[in-house]
Short mmCIF file of C-alpha atoms in Angstrom, two decimals:
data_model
loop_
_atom_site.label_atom_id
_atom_site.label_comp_id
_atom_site.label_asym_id
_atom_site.label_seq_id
_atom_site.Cartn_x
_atom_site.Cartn_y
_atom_site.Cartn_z
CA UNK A 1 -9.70 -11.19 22.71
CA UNK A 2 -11.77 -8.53 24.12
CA UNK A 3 -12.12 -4.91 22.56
CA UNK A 4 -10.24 -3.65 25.69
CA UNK A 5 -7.18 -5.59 25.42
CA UNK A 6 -3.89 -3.66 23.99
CA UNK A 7 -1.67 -6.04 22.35
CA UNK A 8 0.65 -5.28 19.52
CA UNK A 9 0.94 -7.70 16.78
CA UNK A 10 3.98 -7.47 14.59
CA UNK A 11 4.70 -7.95 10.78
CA UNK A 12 6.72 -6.44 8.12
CA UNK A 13 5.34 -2.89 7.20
CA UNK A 14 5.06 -1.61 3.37
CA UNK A 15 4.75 2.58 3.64
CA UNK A 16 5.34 4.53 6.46
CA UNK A 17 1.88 5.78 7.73
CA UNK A 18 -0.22 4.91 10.28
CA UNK A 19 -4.27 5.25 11.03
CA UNK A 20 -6.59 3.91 13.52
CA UNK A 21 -9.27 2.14 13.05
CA UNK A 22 -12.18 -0.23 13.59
CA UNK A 23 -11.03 -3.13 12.65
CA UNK A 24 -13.06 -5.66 9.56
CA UNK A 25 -11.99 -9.04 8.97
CA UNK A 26 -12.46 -10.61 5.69
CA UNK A 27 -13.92 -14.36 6.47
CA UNK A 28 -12.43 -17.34 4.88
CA UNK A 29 -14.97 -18.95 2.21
CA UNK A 30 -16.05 -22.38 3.74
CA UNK A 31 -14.40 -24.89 1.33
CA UNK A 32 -16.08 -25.85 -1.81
CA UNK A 33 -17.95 -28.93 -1.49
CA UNK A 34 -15.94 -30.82 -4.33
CA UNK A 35 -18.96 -33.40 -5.18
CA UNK A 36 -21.29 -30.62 -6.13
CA UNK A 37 -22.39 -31.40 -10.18
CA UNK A 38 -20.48 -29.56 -12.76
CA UNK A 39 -23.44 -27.18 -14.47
CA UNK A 40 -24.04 -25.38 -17.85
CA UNK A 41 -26.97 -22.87 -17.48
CA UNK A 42 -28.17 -24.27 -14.37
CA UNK A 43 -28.34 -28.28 -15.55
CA UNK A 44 -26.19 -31.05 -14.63
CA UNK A 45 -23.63 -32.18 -17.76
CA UNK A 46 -23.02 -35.15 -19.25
CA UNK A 47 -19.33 -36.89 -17.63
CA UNK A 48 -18.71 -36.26 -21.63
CA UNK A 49 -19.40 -32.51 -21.11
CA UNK A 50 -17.40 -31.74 -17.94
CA UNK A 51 -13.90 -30.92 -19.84
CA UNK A 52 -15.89 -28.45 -21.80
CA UNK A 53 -17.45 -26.81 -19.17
CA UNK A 54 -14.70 -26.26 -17.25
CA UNK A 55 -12.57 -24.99 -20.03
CA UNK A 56 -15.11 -22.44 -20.33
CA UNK A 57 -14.99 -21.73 -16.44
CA UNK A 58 -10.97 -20.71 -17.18
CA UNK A 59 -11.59 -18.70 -20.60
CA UNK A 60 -14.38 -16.82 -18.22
CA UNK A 61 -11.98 -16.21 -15.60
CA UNK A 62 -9.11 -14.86 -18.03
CA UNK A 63 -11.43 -12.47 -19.42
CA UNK A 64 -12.55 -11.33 -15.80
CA UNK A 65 -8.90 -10.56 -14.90
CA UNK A 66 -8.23 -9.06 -17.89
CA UNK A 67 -11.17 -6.95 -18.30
CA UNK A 68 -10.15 -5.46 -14.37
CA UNK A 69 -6.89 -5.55 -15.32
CA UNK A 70 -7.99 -2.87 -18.82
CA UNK A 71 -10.08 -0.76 -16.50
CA UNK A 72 -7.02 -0.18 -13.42
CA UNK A 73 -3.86 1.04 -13.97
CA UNK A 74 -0.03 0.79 -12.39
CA UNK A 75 0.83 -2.12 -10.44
CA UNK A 76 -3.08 -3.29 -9.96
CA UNK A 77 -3.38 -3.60 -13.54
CA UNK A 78 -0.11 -5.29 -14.20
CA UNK A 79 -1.43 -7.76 -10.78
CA UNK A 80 -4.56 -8.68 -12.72
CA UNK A 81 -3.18 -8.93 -16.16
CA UNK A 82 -0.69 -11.63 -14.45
CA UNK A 83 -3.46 -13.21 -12.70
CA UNK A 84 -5.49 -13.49 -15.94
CA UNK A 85 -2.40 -15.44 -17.82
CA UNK A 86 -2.26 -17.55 -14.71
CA UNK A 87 -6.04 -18.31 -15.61
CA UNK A 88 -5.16 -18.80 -19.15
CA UNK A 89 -1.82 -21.18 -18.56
CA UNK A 90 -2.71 -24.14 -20.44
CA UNK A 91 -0.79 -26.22 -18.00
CA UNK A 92 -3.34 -25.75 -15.86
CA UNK A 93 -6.24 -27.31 -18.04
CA UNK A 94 -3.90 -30.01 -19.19
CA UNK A 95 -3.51 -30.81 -15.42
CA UNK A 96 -7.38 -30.91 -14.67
CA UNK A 97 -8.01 -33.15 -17.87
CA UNK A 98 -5.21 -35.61 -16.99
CA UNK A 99 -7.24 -35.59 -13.29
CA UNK A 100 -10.35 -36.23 -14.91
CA UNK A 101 -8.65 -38.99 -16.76
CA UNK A 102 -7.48 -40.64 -13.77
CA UNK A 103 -11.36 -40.92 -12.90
CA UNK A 104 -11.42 -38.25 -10.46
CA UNK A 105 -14.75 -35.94 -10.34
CA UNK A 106 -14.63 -32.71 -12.41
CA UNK A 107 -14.46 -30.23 -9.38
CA UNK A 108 -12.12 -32.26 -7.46
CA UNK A 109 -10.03 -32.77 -10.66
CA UNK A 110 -9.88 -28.92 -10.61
CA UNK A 111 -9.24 -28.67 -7.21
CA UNK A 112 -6.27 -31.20 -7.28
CA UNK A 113 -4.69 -29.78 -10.53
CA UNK A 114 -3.65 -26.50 -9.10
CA UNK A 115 -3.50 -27.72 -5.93
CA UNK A 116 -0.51 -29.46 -7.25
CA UNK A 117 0.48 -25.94 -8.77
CA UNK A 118 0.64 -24.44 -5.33
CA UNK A 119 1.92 -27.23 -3.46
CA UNK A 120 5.35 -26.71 -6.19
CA UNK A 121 5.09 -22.86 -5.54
CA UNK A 122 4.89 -23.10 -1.78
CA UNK A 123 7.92 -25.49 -2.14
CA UNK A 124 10.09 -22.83 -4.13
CA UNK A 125 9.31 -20.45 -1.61
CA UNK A 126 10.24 -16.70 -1.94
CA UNK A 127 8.41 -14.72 -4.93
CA UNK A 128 6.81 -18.09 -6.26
CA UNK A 129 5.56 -18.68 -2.90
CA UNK A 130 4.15 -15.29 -2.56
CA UNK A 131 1.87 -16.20 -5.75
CA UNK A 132 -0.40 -18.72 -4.28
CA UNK A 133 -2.83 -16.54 -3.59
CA UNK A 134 -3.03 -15.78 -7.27
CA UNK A 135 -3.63 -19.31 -8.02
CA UNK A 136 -6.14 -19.38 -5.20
CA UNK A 137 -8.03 -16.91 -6.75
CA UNK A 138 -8.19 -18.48 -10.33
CA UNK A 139 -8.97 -22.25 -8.72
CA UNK A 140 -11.91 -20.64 -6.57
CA UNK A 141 -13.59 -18.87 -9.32
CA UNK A 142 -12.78 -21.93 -11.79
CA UNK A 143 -14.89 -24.15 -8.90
CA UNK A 144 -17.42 -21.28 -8.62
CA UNK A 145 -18.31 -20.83 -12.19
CA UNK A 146 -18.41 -24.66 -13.07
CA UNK A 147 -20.39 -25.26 -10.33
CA UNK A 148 -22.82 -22.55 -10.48
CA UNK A 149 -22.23 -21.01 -7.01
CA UNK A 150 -21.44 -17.35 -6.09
CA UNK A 151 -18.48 -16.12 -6.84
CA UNK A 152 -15.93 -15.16 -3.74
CA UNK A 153 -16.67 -11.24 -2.66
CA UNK A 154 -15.11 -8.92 -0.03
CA UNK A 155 -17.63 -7.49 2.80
CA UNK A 156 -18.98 -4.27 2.89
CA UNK A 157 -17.54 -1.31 4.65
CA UNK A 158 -19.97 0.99 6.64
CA UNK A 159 -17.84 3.05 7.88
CA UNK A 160 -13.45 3.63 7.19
CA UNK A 161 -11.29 0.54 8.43
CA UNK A 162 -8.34 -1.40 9.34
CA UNK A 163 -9.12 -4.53 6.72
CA UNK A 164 -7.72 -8.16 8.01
CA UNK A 165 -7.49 -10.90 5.77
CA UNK A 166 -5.33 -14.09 5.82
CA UNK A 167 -4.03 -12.51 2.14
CA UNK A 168 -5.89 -11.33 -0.56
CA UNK A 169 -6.22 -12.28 -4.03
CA UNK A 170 -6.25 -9.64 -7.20
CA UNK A 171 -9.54 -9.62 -7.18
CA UNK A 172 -10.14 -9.25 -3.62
CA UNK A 173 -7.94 -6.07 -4.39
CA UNK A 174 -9.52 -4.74 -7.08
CA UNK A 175 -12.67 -5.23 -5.47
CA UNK A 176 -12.14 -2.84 -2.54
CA UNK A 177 -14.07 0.53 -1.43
CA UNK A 178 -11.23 2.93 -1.59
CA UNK A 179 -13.05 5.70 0.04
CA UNK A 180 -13.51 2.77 2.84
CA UNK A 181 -10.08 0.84 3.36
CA UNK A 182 -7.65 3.23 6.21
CA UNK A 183 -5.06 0.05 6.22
CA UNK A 184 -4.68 -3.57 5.06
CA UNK A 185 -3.52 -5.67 7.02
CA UNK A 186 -2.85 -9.41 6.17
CA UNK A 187 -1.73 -12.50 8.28
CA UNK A 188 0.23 -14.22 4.99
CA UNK A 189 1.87 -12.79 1.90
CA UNK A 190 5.31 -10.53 1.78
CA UNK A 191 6.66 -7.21 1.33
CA UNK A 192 6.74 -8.17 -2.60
CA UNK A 193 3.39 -9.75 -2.73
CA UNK A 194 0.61 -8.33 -4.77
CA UNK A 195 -1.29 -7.29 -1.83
CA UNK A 196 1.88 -4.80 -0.58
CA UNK A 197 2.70 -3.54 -3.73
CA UNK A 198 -1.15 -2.86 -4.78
CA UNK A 199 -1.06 -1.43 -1.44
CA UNK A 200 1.90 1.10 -2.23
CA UNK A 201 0.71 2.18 -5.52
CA UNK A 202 -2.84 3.06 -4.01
CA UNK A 203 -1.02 4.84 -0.91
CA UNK A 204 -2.78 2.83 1.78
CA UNK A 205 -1.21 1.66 4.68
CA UNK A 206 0.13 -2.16 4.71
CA UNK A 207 1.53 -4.55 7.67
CA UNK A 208 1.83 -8.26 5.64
CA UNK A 209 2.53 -11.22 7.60
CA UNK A 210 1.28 -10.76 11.14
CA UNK A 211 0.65 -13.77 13.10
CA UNK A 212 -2.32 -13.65 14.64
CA UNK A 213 -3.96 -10.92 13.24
CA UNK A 214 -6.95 -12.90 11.72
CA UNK A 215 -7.78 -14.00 15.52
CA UNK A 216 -8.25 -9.99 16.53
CA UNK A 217 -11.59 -9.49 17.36
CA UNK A 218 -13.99 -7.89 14.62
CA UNK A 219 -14.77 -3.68 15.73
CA UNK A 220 -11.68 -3.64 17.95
CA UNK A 221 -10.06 -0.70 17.20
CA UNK A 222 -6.61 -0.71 16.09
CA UNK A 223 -3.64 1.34 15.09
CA UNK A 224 -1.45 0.10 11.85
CA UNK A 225 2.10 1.34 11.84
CA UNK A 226 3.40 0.81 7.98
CA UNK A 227 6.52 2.10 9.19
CA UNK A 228 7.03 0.05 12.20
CA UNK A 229 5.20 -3.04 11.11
CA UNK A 230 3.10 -2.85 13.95
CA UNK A 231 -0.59 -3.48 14.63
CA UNK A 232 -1.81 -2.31 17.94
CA UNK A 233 -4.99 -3.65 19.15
CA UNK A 234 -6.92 -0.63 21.58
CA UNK A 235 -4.44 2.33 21.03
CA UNK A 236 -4.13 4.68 23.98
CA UNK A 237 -5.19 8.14 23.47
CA UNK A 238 -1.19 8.84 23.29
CA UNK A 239 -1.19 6.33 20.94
CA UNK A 240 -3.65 8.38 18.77
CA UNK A 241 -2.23 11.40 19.13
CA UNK A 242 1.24 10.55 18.33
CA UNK A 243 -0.60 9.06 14.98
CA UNK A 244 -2.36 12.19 14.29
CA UNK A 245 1.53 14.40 14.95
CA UNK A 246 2.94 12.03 12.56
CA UNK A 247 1.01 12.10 10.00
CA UNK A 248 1.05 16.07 9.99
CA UNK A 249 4.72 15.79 9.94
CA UNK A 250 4.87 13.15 7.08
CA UNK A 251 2.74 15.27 4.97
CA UNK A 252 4.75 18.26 5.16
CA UNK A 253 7.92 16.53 4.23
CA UNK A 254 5.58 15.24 1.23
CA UNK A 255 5.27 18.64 0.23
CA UNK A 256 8.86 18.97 0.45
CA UNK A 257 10.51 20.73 -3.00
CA UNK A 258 14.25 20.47 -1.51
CA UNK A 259 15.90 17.97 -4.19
CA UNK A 260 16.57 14.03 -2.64
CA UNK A 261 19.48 14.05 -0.54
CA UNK A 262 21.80 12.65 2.61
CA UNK A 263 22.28 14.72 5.86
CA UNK A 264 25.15 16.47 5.03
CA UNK A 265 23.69 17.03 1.55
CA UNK A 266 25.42 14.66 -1.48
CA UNK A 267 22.62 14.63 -4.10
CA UNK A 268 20.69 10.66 -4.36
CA UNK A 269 19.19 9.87 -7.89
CA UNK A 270 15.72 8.78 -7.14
CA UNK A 271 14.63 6.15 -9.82
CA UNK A 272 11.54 3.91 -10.31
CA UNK A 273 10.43 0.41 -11.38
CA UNK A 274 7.70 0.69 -14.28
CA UNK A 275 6.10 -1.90 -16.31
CA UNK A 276 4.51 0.30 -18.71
CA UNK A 277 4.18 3.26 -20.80
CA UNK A 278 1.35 4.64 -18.35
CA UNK A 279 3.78 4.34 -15.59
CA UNK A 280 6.55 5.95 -17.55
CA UNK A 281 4.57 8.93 -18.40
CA UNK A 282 3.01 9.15 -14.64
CA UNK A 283 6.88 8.86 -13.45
CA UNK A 284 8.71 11.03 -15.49
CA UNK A 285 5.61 13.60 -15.17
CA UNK A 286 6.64 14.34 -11.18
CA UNK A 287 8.72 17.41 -10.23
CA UNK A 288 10.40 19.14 -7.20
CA UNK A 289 11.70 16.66 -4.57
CA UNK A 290 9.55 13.70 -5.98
CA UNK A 291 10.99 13.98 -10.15
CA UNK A 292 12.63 11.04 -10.67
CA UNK A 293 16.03 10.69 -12.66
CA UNK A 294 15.09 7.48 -14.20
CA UNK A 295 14.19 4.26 -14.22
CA UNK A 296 15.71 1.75 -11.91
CA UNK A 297 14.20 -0.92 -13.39
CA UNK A 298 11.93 -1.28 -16.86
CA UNK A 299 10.36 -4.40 -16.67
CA UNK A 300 9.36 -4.95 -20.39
CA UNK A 301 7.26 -8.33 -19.78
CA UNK A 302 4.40 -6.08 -18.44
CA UNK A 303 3.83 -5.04 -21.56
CA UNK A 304 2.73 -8.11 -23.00
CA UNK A 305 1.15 -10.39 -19.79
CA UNK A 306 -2.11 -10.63 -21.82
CA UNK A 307 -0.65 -10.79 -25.44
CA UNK A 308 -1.83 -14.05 -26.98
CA UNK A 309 1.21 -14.07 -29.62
CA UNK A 310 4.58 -12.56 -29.80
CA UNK A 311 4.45 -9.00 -30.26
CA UNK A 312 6.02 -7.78 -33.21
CA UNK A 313 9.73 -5.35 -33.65
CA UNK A 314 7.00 -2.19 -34.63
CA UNK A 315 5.04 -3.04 -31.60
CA UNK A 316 8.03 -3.14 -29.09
CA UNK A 317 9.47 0.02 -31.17
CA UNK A 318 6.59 2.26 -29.88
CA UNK A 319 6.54 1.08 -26.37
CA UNK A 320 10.28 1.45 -25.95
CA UNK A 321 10.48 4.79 -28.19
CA UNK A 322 7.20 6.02 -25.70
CA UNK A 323 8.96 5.22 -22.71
CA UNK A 324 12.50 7.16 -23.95
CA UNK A 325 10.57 9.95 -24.83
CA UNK A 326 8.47 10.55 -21.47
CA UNK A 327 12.10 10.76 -19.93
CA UNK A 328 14.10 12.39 -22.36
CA UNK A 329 17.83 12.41 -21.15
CA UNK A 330 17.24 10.55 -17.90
CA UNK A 331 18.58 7.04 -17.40
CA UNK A 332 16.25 4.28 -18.50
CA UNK A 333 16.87 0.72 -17.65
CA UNK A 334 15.63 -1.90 -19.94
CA UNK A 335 15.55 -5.29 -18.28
CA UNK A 336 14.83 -7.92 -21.33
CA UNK A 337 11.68 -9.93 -21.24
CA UNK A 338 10.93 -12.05 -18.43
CA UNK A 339 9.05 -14.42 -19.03
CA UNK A 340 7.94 -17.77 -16.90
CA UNK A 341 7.43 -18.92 -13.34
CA UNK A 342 4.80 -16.65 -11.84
CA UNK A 343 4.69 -14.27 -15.18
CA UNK A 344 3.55 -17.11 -17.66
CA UNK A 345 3.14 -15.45 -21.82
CA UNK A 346 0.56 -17.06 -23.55
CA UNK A 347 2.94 -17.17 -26.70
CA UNK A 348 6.29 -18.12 -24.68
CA UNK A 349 4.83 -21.52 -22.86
CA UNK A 350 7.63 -23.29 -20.87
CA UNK A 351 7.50 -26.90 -19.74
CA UNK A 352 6.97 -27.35 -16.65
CA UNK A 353 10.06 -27.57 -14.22
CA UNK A 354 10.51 -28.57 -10.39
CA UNK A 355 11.93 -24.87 -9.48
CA UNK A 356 10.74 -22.67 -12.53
CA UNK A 357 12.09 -19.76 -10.63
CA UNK A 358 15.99 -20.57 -11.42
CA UNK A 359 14.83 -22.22 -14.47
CA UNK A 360 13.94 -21.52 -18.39
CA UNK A 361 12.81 -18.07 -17.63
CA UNK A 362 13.81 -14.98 -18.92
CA UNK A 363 16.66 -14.50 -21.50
CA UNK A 364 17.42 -18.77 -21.55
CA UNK A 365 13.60 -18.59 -23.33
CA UNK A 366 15.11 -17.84 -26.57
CA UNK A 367 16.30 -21.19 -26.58
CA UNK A 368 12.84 -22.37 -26.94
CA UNK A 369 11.73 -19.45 -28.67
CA UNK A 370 13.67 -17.59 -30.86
CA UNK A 371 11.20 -15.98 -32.87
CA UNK A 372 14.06 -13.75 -34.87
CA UNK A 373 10.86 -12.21 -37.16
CA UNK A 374 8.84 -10.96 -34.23
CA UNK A 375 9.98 -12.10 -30.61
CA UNK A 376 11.04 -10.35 -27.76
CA UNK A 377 14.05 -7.57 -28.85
#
C-alpha cells in the first residue's frame, strides 16, 4: 500500500479519542529455531540437565512478571501479576517434562507443551481465547532464556505514533515509551483483552481487531478513531481537523463538574471495577462529575494472583476493611474469589479440564479447597 492511499480499516474501538499519526509496526519475531541446545551460562547441558534448566527458565520468567507487575499499578499490574502465575502454573512444567519424556528435544518439548495450552484456549474461545497472547509471552521468553538468545523487545519510537502489532503481550505493554505511543492499534485480541484494558487505564487510544492493519505500510500516516473503531490510512486535512475539534470538545466535557446524568436529567450512579486497594483509594479519591458511587464490581482474586499460599482471615480483613473505608457509605460489591482458567492461584491448583472457563473455577473451588483456617472468605 502506498503512503498516499486512504483506506479505512475497521475494528472494535476501546476509548473515544482519536490522533494522527505516523504509523510503527511492531515485527513478528522469526520463529525460534526449536533444535538450538538448551544452555546454562553459555554451555550446552547434559540431556540429564535440560528439565533443570528449563525449570529455571519459568521461575526466571515469574519473577520478571512479577517484579513489572510490583513496579506498575491498576490494570497493568494486575495484567502482569496474571501473566507471572501463568509462568508459574505447574501444569505447564508438568506438560514440558511429560514432552521431554516422550523423547522430544527440550525446546521443542517447551514449545509443544503450551502450544497444547493455547490450542485448548483458542478452542474455548471468548476471554480464554483472548489470553493466548499471555501464554505467548511466557513460552517465548521460556525458549529465550533456555536457549540463551535475546529476549523479545518492542522497537524504538523516534518520534509520537500510531503502534501496530498483531497483539501484544504484558510485557510488550509494559515495555512501551509512554511519552511515544499516540494509539495502539492491534490486528488480534478483544475489547476485554489485556492490550484494551491496559490501553484504557493508561488513557491511550485503542482499535483491537482490525484486519489488515499489520499489512499498512510502515510511516503512513494514519488517524485512529477509539470511538468509531476506525483506522484511516492518509487522513485528509478535514480529516485532521475534525480530530483536532473533537478532541477540544472531549476535553471540555472532561472537565465537566455537572453530576452523571440522562438528557432530560434522572441522576446515573457511576461505579467501577477494581482489583485492589490502590484502585479503591484512586476511585473513591475522584470528585465532581467523575466521583464514583461505588464499586460495580470488586474483584477480590487480584489481590492474591502472586500469593504462593492461601492468604489468611487477618490478611483478607485489611484488604476488605481498606477498601470499605476508601468509600465510606458508597456501595461496594464484593465478587468472591475467582480463581482458575486464565487467573490460575499458585495455592488453589485445579486439574486440568477441556473448557476450564465453565468449569471448577470460582466459588465450586471450595470443593477442592476448603481451607476453613485460612482460605478465601
Amino acid at each position: 500500500m502506498s503512503l498516499e492511499e486512504r483506506q479505512d480499516f475497521i475494528g472494535i474501538g476501546v476509548g473515544r479519542h482519536a490522533v494522527v499519526g505516523p504509523v510503527v509496526q511492531v515485527q513478528i519475531p522469526e520463529p525460534m529455531d526449536l533444535n538450538l541446545p538448551v544452555l546454562r551460562k553459555g554451555a550446552e547441558v547434559t540431556p540429564q540437565e535440560v528439565p533443570g534448566v528449563i525449570e529455571d527458565a519459568f521461575a526466571q520468567v515469574t519473577q520478571d512478571f512479577s517484579a513489572r507487575a510490583a513496579q506498575a499499578s491498576g490494570s497493568l499490574s494486575e495484567v502482569l501479576g496474571a501473566t507471572a502465575q501463568i509462568a508459574a502454573d505447574p501444569a505447564l512444567l508438568k506438560g514440558v517434562k511429560q514432552e521431554l519424556d516422550k523423547g522430544s528435544s527440550g525446546l521443542a518439548a517447551v514449545h509443544m507443551a503450551i502450544g497444547s495450552f493455547i490450542d485448548m484456549f483458542m478452542t474455548a474461545g471468548g476471554l480464554m481465547a483472548e489470553r493466548v497472547p499471555d501464554l505467548v509471552s511466557v513460552r517465548d521468553r521460556v525458549l529465550a532464556i533456555a536457549s540463551g538468545q535475546p529476549l523479545p523487545g518492542m522497537p524504538q519510537l523516534g518520534v509520537p505514533s500510531v503502534l501496530i502489532a498483531r497483539d501484544l503481550t504484558p510485557a510488550d505493554t509494559s515495555a512501551l515509551d509512554l511519552d511515544k505511543v499516540l494509539a495502539i492499534v492491534t490486528e488480534e485480541g478483544g475489547p476485554t483483552g489485556h492490550t484494551a484494558i491496559i490501553a484504557g487505564q493508561l488513557g491511550i487510544p485503542c482499535v483491537v481487531r482490525v484486519p489488515g492493519a499489520t499489512q499498512i505500510q510502515e510511516g503512513a500516516l494514519a488517524l485512529a478513531d477509539a470511538r468509531e473503531g476506525i483506522v484511516r490510512v492518509s487522513p485528509s486535512e478535514d480529516d485532521r481537523q475534525c480530530v483536532v475539534e473533537r478532541n477540544a470538545a472531549e476535553q471540555i466535557l472532561e472537565q465537566d463538574s455537572d453530576p452523571a446524568a440522562t438528557a432530560d436529567g434522572i441522576p446515573i450512579d457511576l461505579l467501577v471495577n477494581i482489583g485492589t486497594v490502590s484502585d479503591a483509594v484512586a476511585a473513591a479519591a475522584k470528585q465532581d462529575a467523575h466521583k464514583a458511587a461505588g464499586t460495580g464490581l470488586f474483584r477480590t482474586e487480584v489481590l492474591f494472583l502472586d500469593a504462593p499460599q492461601a492468604p489468611s482471615v487477618a490478611e483478607q480483613e485489611q484488604a476488605y476493611s481498606a477498601v470499605l473505608q476508601a468509600f465510606g457509605t458508597r456501595k461496594v460489591v464484593v465478587r468472591t474469589l475467582d480463581a482458575g482458567a486464565d487467573k490460575p492461584l499458585a495455592f488453589a491448583s485445579l486439574p486440568n479440564e477441556e473448557n476450564p472457563a465453565l468449569g471448577m473455577r470460582g466459588y465450586r473451588t471450595t470443593r477442592l479447597h476448603p481451607q476453613p483456617s485460612s482460605g478465601p472468605a
